[in-house]
PDB file of C-alpha atoms and ligand atoms in Angstrom:
ATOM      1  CA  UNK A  28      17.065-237.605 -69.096  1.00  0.00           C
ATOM      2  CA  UNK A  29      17.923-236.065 -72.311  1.00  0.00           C
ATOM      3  CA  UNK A  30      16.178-232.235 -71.352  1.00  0.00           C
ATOM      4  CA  UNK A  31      18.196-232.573 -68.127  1.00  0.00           C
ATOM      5  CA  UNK A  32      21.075-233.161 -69.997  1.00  0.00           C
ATOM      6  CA  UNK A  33      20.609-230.436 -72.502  1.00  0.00           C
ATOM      7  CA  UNK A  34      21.341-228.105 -69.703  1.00  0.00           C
ATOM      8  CA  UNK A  35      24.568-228.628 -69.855  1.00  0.00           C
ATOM      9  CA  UNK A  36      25.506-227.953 -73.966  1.00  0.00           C
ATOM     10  CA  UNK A  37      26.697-224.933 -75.159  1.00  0.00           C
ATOM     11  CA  UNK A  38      25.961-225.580 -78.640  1.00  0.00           C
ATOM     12  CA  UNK A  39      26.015-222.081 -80.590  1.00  0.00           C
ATOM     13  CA  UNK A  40      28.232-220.382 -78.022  1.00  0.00           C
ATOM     14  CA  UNK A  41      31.334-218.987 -77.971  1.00  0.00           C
ATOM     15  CA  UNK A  42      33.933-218.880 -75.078  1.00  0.00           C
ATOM     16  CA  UNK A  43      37.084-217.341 -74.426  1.00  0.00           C
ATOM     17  CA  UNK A  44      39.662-219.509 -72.284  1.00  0.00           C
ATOM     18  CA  UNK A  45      42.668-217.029 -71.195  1.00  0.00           C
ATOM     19  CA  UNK A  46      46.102-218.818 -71.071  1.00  0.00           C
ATOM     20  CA  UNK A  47      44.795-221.904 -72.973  1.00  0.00           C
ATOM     21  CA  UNK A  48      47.996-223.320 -74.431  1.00  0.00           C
ATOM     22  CA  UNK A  49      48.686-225.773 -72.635  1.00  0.00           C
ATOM     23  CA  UNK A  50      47.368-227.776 -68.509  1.00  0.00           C
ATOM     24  CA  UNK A  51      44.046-226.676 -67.328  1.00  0.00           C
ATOM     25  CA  UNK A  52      43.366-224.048 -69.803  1.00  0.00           C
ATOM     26  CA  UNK A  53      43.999-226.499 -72.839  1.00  0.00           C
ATOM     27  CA  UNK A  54      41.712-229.219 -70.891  1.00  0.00           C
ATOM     28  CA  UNK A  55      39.219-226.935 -70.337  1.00  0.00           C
ATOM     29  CA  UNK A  56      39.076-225.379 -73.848  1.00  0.00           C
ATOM     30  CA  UNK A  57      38.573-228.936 -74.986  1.00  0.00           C
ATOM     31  CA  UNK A  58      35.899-229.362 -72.189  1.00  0.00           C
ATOM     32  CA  UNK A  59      34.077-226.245 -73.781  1.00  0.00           C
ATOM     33  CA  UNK A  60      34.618-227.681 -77.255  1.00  0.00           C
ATOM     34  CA  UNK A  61      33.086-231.405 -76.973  1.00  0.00           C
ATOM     35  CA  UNK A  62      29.982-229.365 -75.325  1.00  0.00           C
ATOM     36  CA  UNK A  63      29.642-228.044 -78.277  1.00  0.00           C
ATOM     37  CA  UNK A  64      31.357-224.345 -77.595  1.00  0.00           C
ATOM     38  CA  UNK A  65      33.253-222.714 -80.063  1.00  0.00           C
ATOM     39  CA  UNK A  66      36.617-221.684 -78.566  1.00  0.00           C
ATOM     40  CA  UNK A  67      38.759-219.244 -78.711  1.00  0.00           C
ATOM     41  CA  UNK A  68      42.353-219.961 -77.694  1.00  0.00           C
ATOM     42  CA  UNK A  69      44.916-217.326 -75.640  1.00  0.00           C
ATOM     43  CA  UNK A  70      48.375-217.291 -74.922  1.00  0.00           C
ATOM     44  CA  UNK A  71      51.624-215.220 -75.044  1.00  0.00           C
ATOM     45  CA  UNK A  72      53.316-217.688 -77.187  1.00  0.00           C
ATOM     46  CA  UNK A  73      52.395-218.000 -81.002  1.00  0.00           C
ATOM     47  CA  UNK A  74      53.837-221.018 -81.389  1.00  0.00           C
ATOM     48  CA  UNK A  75      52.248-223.119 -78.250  1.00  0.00           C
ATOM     49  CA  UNK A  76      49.083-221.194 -79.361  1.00  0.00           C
ATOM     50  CA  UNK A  77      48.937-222.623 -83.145  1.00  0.00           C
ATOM     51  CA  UNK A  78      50.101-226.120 -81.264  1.00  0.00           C
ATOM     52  CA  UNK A  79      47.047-225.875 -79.254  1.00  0.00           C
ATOM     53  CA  UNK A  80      44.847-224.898 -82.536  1.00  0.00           C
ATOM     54  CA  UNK A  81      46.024-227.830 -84.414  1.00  0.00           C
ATOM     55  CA  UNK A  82      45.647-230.169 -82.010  1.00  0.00           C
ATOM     56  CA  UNK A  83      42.250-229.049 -81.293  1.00  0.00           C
ATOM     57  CA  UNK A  84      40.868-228.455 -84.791  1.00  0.00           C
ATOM     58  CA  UNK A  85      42.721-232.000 -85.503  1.00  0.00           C
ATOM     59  CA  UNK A  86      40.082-233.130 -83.152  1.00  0.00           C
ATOM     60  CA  UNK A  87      37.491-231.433 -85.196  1.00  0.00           C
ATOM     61  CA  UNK A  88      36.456-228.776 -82.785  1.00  0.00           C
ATOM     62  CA  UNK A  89      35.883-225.210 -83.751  1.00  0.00           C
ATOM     63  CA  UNK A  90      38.765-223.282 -82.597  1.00  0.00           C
ATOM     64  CA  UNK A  91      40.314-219.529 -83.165  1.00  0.00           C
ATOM     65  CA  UNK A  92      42.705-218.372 -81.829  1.00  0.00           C
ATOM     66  CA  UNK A  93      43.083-214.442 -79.948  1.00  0.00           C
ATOM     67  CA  UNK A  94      47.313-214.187 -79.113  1.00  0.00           C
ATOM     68  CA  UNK A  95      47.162-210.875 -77.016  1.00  0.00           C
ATOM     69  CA  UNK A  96      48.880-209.956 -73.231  1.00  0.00           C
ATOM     70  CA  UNK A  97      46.362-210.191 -70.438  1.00  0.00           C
ATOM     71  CA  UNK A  98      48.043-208.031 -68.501  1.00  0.00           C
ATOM     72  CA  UNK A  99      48.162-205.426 -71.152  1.00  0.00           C
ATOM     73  CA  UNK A 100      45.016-203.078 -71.730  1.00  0.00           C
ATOM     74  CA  UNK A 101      45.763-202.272 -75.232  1.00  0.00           C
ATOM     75  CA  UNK A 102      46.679-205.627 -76.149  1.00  0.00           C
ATOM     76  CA  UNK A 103      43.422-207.057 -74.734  1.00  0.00           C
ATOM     77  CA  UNK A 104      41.313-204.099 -76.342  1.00  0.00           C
ATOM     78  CA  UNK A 105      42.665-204.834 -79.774  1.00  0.00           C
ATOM     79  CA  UNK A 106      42.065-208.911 -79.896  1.00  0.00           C
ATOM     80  CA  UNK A 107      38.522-208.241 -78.275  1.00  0.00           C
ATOM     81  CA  UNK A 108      37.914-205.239 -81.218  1.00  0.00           C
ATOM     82  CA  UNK A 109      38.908-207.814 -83.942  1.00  0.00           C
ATOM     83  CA  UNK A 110      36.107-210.268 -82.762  1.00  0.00           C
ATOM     84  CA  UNK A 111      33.543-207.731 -82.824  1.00  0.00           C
ATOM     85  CA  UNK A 112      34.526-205.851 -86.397  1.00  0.00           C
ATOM     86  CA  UNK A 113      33.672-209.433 -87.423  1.00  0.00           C
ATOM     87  CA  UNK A 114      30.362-209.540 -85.687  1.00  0.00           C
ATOM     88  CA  UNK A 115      31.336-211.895 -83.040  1.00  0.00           C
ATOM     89  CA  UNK A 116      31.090-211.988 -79.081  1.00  0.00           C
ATOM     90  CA  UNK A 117      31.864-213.727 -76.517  1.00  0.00           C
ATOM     91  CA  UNK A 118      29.461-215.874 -74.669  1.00  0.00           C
ATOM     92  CA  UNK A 119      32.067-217.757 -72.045  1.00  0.00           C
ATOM     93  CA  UNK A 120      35.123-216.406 -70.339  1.00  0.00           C
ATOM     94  CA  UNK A 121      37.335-218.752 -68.705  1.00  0.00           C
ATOM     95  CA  UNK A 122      39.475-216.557 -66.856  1.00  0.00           C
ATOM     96  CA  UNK A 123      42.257-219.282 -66.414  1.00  0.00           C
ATOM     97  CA  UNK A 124      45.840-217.252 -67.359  1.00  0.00           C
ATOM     98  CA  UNK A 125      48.540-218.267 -64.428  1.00  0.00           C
ATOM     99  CA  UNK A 126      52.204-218.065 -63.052  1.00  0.00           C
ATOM    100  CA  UNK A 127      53.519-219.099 -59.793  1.00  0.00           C
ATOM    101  CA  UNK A 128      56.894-217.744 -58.972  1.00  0.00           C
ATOM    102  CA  UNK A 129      57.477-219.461 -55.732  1.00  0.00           C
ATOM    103  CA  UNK A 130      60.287-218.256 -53.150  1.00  0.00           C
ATOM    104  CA  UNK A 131      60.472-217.362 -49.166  1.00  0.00           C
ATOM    105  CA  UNK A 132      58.474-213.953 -48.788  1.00  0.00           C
ATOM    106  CA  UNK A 133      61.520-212.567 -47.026  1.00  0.00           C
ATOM    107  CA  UNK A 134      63.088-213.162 -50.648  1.00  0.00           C
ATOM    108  CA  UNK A 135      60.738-212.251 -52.728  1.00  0.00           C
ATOM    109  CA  UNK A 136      61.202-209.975 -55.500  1.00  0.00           C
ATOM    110  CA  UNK A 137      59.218-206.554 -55.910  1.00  0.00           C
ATOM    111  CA  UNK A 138      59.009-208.403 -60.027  1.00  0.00           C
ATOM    112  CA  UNK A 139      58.133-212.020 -59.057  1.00  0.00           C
ATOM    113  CA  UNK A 140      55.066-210.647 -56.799  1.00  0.00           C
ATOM    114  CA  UNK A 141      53.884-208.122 -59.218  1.00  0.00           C
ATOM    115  CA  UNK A 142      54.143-210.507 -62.138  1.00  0.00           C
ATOM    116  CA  UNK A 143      51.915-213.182 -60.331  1.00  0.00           C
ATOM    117  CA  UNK A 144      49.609-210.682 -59.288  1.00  0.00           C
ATOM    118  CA  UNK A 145      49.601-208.742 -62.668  1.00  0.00           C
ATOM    119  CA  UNK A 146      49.018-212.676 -64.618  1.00  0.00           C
ATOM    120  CA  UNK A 147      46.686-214.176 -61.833  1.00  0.00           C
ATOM    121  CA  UNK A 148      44.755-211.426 -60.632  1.00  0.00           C
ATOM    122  CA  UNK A 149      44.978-208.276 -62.811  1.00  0.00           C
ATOM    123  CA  UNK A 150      44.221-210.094 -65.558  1.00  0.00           C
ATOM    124  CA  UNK A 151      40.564-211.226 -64.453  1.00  0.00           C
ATOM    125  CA  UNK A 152      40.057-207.588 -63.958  1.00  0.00           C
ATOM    126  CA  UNK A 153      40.934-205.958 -67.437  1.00  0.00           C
ATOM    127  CA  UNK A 154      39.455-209.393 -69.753  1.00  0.00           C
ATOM    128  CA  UNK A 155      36.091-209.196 -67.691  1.00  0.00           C
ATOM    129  CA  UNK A 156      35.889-205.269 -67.480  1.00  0.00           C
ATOM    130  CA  UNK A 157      36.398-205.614 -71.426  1.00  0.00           C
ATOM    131  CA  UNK A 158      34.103-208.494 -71.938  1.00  0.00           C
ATOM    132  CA  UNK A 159      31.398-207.924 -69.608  1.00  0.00           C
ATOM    133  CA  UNK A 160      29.938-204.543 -71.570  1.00  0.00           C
ATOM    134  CA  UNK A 161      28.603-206.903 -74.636  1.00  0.00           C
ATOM    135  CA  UNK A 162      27.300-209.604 -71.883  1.00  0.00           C
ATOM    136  CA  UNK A 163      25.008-206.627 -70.014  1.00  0.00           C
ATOM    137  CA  UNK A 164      23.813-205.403 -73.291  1.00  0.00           C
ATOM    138  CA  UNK A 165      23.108-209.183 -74.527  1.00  0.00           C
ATOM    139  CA  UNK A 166      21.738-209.641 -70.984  1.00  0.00           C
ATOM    140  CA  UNK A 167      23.841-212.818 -70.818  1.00  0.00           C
ATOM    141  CA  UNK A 168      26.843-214.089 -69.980  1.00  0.00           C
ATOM    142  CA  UNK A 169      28.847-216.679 -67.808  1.00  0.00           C
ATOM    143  CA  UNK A 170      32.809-215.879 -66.523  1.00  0.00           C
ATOM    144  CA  UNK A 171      34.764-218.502 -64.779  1.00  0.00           C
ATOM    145  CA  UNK A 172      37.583-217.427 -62.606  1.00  0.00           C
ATOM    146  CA  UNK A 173      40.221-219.830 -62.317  1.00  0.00           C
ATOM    147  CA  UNK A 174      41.064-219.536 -58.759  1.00  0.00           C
ATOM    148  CA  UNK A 175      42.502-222.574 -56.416  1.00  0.00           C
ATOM    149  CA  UNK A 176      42.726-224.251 -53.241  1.00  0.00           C
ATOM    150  CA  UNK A 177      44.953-221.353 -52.306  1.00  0.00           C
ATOM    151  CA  UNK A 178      42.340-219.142 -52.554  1.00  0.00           C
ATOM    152  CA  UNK A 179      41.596-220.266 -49.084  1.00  0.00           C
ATOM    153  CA  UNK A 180      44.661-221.747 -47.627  1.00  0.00           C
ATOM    154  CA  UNK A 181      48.027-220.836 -47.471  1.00  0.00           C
ATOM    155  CA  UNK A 182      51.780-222.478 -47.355  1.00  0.00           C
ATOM    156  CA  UNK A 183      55.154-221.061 -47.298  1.00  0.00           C
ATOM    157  CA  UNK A 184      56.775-219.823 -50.477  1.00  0.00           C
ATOM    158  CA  UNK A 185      53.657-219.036 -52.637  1.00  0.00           C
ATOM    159  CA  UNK A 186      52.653-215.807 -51.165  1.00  0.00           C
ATOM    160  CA  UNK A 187      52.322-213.773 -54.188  1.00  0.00           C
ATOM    161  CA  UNK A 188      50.479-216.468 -55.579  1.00  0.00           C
ATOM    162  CA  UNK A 189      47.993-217.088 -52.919  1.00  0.00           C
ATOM    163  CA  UNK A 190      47.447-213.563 -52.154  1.00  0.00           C
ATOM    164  CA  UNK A 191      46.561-213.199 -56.115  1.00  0.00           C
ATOM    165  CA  UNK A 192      44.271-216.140 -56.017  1.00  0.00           C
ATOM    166  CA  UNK A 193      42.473-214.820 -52.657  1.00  0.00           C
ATOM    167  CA  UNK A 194      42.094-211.668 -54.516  1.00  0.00           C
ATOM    168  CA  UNK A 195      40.584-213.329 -57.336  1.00  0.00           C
ATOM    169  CA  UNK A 196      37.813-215.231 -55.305  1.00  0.00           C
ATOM    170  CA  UNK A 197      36.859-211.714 -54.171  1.00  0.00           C
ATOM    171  CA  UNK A 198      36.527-210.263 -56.820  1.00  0.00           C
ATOM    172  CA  UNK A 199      34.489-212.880 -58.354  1.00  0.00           C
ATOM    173  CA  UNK A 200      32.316-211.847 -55.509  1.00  0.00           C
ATOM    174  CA  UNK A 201      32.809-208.336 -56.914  1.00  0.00           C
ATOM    175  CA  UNK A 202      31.607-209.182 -59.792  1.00  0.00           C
ATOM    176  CA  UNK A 203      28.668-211.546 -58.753  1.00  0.00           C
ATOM    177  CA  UNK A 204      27.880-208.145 -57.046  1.00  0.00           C
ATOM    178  CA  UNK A 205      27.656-205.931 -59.671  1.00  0.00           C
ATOM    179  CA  UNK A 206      26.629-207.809 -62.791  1.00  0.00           C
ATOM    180  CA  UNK A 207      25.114-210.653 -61.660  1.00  0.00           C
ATOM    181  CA  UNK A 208      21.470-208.536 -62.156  1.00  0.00           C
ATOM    182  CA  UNK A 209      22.509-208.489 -65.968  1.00  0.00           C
ATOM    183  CA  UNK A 210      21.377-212.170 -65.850  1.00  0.00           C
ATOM    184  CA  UNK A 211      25.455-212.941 -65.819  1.00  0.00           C
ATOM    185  CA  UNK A 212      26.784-215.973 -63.533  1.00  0.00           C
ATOM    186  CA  UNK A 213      30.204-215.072 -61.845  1.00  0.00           C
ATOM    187  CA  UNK A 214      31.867-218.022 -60.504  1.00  0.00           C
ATOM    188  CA  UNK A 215      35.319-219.091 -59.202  1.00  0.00           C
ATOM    189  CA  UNK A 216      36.531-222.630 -59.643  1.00  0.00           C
ATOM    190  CA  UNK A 217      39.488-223.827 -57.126  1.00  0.00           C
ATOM    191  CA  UNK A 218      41.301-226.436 -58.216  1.00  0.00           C
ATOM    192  CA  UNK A 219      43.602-228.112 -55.834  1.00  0.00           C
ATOM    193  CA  UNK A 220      46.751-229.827 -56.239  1.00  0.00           C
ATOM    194  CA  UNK A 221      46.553-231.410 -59.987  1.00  0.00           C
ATOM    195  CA  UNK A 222      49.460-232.273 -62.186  1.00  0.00           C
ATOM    196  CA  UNK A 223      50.621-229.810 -64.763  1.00  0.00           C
ATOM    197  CA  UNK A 224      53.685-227.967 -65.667  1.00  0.00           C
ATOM    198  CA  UNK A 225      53.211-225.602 -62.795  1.00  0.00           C
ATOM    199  CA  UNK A 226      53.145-228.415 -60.259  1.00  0.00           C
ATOM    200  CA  UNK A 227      55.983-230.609 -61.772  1.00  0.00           C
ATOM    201  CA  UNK A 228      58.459-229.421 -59.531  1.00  0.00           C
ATOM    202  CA  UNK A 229      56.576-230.678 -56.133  1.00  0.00           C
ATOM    203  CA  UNK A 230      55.056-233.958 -57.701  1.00  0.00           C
ATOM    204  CA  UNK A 231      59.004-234.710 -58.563  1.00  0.00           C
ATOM    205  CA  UNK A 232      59.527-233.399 -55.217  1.00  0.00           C
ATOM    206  CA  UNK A 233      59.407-237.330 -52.980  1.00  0.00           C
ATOM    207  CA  UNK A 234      58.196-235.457 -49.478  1.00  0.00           C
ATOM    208  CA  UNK A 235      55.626-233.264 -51.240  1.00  0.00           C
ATOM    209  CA  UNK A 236      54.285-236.103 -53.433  1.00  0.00           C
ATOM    210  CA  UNK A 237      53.802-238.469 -50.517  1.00  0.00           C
ATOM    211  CA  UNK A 238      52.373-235.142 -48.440  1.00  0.00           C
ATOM    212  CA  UNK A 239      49.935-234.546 -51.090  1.00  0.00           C
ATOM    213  CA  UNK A 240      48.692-238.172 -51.562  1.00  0.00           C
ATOM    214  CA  UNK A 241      48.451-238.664 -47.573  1.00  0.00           C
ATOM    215  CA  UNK A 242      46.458-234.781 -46.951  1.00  0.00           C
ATOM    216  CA  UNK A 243      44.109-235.620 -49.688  1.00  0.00           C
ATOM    217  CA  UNK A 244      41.366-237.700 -48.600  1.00  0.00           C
ATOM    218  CA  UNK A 245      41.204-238.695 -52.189  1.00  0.00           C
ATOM    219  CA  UNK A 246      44.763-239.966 -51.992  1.00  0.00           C
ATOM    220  CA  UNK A 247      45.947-239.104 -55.363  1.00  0.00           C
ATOM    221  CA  UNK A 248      46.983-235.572 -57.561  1.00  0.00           C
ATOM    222  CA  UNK A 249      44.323-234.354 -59.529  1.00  0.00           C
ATOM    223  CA  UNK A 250      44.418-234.605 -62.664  1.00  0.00           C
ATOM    224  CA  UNK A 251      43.460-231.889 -65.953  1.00  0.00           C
ATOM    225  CA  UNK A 252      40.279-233.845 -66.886  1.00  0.00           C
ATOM    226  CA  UNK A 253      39.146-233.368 -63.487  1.00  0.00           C
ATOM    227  CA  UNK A 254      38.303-230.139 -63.853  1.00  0.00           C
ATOM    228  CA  UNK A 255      36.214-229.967 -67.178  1.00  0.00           C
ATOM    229  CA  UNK A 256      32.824-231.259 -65.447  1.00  0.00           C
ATOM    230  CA  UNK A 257      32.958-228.347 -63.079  1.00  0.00           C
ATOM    231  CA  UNK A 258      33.556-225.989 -65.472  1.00  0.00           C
ATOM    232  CA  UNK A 259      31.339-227.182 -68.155  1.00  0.00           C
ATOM    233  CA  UNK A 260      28.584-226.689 -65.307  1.00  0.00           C
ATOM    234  CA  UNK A 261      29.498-223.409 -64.359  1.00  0.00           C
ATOM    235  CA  UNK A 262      29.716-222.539 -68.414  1.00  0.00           C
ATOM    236  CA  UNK A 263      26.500-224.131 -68.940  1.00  0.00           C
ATOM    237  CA  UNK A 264      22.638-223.078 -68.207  1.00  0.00           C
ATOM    238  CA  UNK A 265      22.675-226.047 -65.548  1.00  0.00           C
ATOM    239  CA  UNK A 266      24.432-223.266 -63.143  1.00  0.00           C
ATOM    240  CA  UNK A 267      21.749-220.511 -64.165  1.00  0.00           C
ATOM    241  CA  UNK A 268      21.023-219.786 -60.807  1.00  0.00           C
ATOM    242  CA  UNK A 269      24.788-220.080 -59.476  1.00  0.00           C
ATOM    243  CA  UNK A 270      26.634-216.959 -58.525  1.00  0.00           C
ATOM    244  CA  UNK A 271      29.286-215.841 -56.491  1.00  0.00           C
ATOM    245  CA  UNK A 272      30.679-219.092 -55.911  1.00  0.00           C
ATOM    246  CA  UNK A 273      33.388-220.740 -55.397  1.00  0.00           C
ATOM    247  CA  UNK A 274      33.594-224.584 -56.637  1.00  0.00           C
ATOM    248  CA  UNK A 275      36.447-226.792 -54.875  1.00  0.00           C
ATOM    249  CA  UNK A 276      37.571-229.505 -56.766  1.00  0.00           C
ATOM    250  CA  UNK A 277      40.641-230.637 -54.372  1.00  0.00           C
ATOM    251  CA  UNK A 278      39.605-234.215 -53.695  1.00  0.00           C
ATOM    252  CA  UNK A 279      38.922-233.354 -50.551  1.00  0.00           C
ATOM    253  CA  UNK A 280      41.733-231.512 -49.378  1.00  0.00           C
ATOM    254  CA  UNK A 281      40.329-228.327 -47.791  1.00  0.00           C
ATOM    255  CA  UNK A 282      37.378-230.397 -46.128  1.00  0.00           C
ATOM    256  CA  UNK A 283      39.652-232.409 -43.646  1.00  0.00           C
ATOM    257  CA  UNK A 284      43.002-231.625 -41.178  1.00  0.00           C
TER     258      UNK A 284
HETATM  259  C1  GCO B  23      52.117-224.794 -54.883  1.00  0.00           C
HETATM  260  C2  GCO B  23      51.288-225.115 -56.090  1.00  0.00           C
HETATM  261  C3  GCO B  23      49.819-224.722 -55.893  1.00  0.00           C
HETATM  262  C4  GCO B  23      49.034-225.306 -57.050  1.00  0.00           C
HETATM  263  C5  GCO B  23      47.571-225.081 -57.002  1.00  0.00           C
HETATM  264  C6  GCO B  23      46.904-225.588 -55.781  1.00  0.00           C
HETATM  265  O1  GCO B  23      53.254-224.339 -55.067  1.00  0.00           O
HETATM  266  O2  GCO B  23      51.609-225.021 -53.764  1.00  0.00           O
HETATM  267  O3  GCO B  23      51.800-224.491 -57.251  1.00  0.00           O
HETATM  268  O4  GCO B  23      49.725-223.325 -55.845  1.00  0.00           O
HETATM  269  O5  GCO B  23      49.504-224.762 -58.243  1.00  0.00           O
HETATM  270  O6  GCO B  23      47.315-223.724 -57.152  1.00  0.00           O
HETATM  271  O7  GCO B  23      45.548-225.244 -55.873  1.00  0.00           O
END
């Protein structure tokens, strides 16, 4: 029991959680953390960011914290040169920074698309093309893309957010494609409808709630914690020989009409 289990630690590692302030990026941080990762912490805002520290060195984790633009090449390039001027890499990247700007594609804005896309898509791109040079070299490595149930389906008014997160499963396939012979596992995880800020709106929202707890087989929203076993696999050697792939956690939603 206790060797099988040991494939799942991540004592002595370090991993990088984009956009980890707050929902599924602070829940998985703290996921990575009581594996025994050390974490490093992202977000635009310096204040949730040293929120997020405190509360998760409060729980006596090892935390640090990286405050730089993933959408912004330079910005990215100077938080990832600081960590290795003091000798340190990363051994985990949770690519997990998100938007949703939701509105009628007719109405959409030329910004609103190219912000999702730039935050939920771009972003994967520029972190892992930055990252991914020390993880060849170290011939090791594990990146999770945070992608979603609407990686595969679709519903009116989130167009620029599912067409970001069906770019982002392909290009986790992209990546599987090119790296994975580096002994580096590229996966996507697709979370489905779970309560967070982002989803506030539509579990407020009487019709959608009762939609969403009839369509799911599961019958309920998901919730952060939901998420962490999934990802601690896919972070973990336990998914050694994983790649390319793209773990659902929806409570069932995509498996049934
Ligand atoms: C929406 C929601 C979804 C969820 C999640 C589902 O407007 O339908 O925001 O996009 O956020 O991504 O997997």
């Amino acid at each position: 029991m206790k060797k099988t289990l040991e494939r799942f630690a991540l004592n002595g590692k370090r991993a990088l959680v984009t956009g980890s302030t707050q929902g599924i990026g602070l829940a998985i941080a703290r996921g990575l953390a009581e594996s025994g990762a050390s974490v490093i912490l992202n977000g635009r805002s310096s204040e949730k960011l040293s929120a997020a520290h405190r509360e998760l060195s409060a729980e006596g984790h090892t935390v640090e914290s990286l405050a730089f633009d993933v959408t912004n090449p330079n910005s990215i390039k100077a938080a990832l040169a600081s960590l290795t001027e003091s000798g340190k890499h990363i051994d985990i990247l949770i690519n997990n920074a998100g938007i949703q700007r939701r509105a009628p594609l007719l109405e959409m804005t030329l910004a609103d698309w190219q912000a999702v896309i730039d935050t939920n898509l771009t972003s994967a791109f520029l972190v892992s093309q930055a990252v991914a040079p020390s993880m060849i070299e170290r011939k090791s490595g594990k990146i999770v893309n945070v992608c979603s149930l609407m990686s595969e389906l679709a519903r009116p008014t989130i167009a620029n957010y599912s067409a970001a997160k069906g770019g982002l499963k392909m290009l986790t396939r992209s990546m599987c494609a090119e790296w994975a012979k580096n002994n580096i596992q590229i996966n996507g995880l697709a979370p489905g409808y779970i309560e967070t800020e982002m989803t506030k709106s539509l579990v407020q929202d009487e019709k959608f709630d009762s939609w969403i707890r009839g369509r799911t087989p599961s019958g309920r929203w998901g919730c952060v914690e939901d998420l962490v076993g999934a990802t601690i696999f896919l972070s973990s050697p336990a998914s050694n020989y994983v790649n390319g792939h793209l773990l659902v956690v929806d409570g069932g939603l995509s498996a049934v009409v």
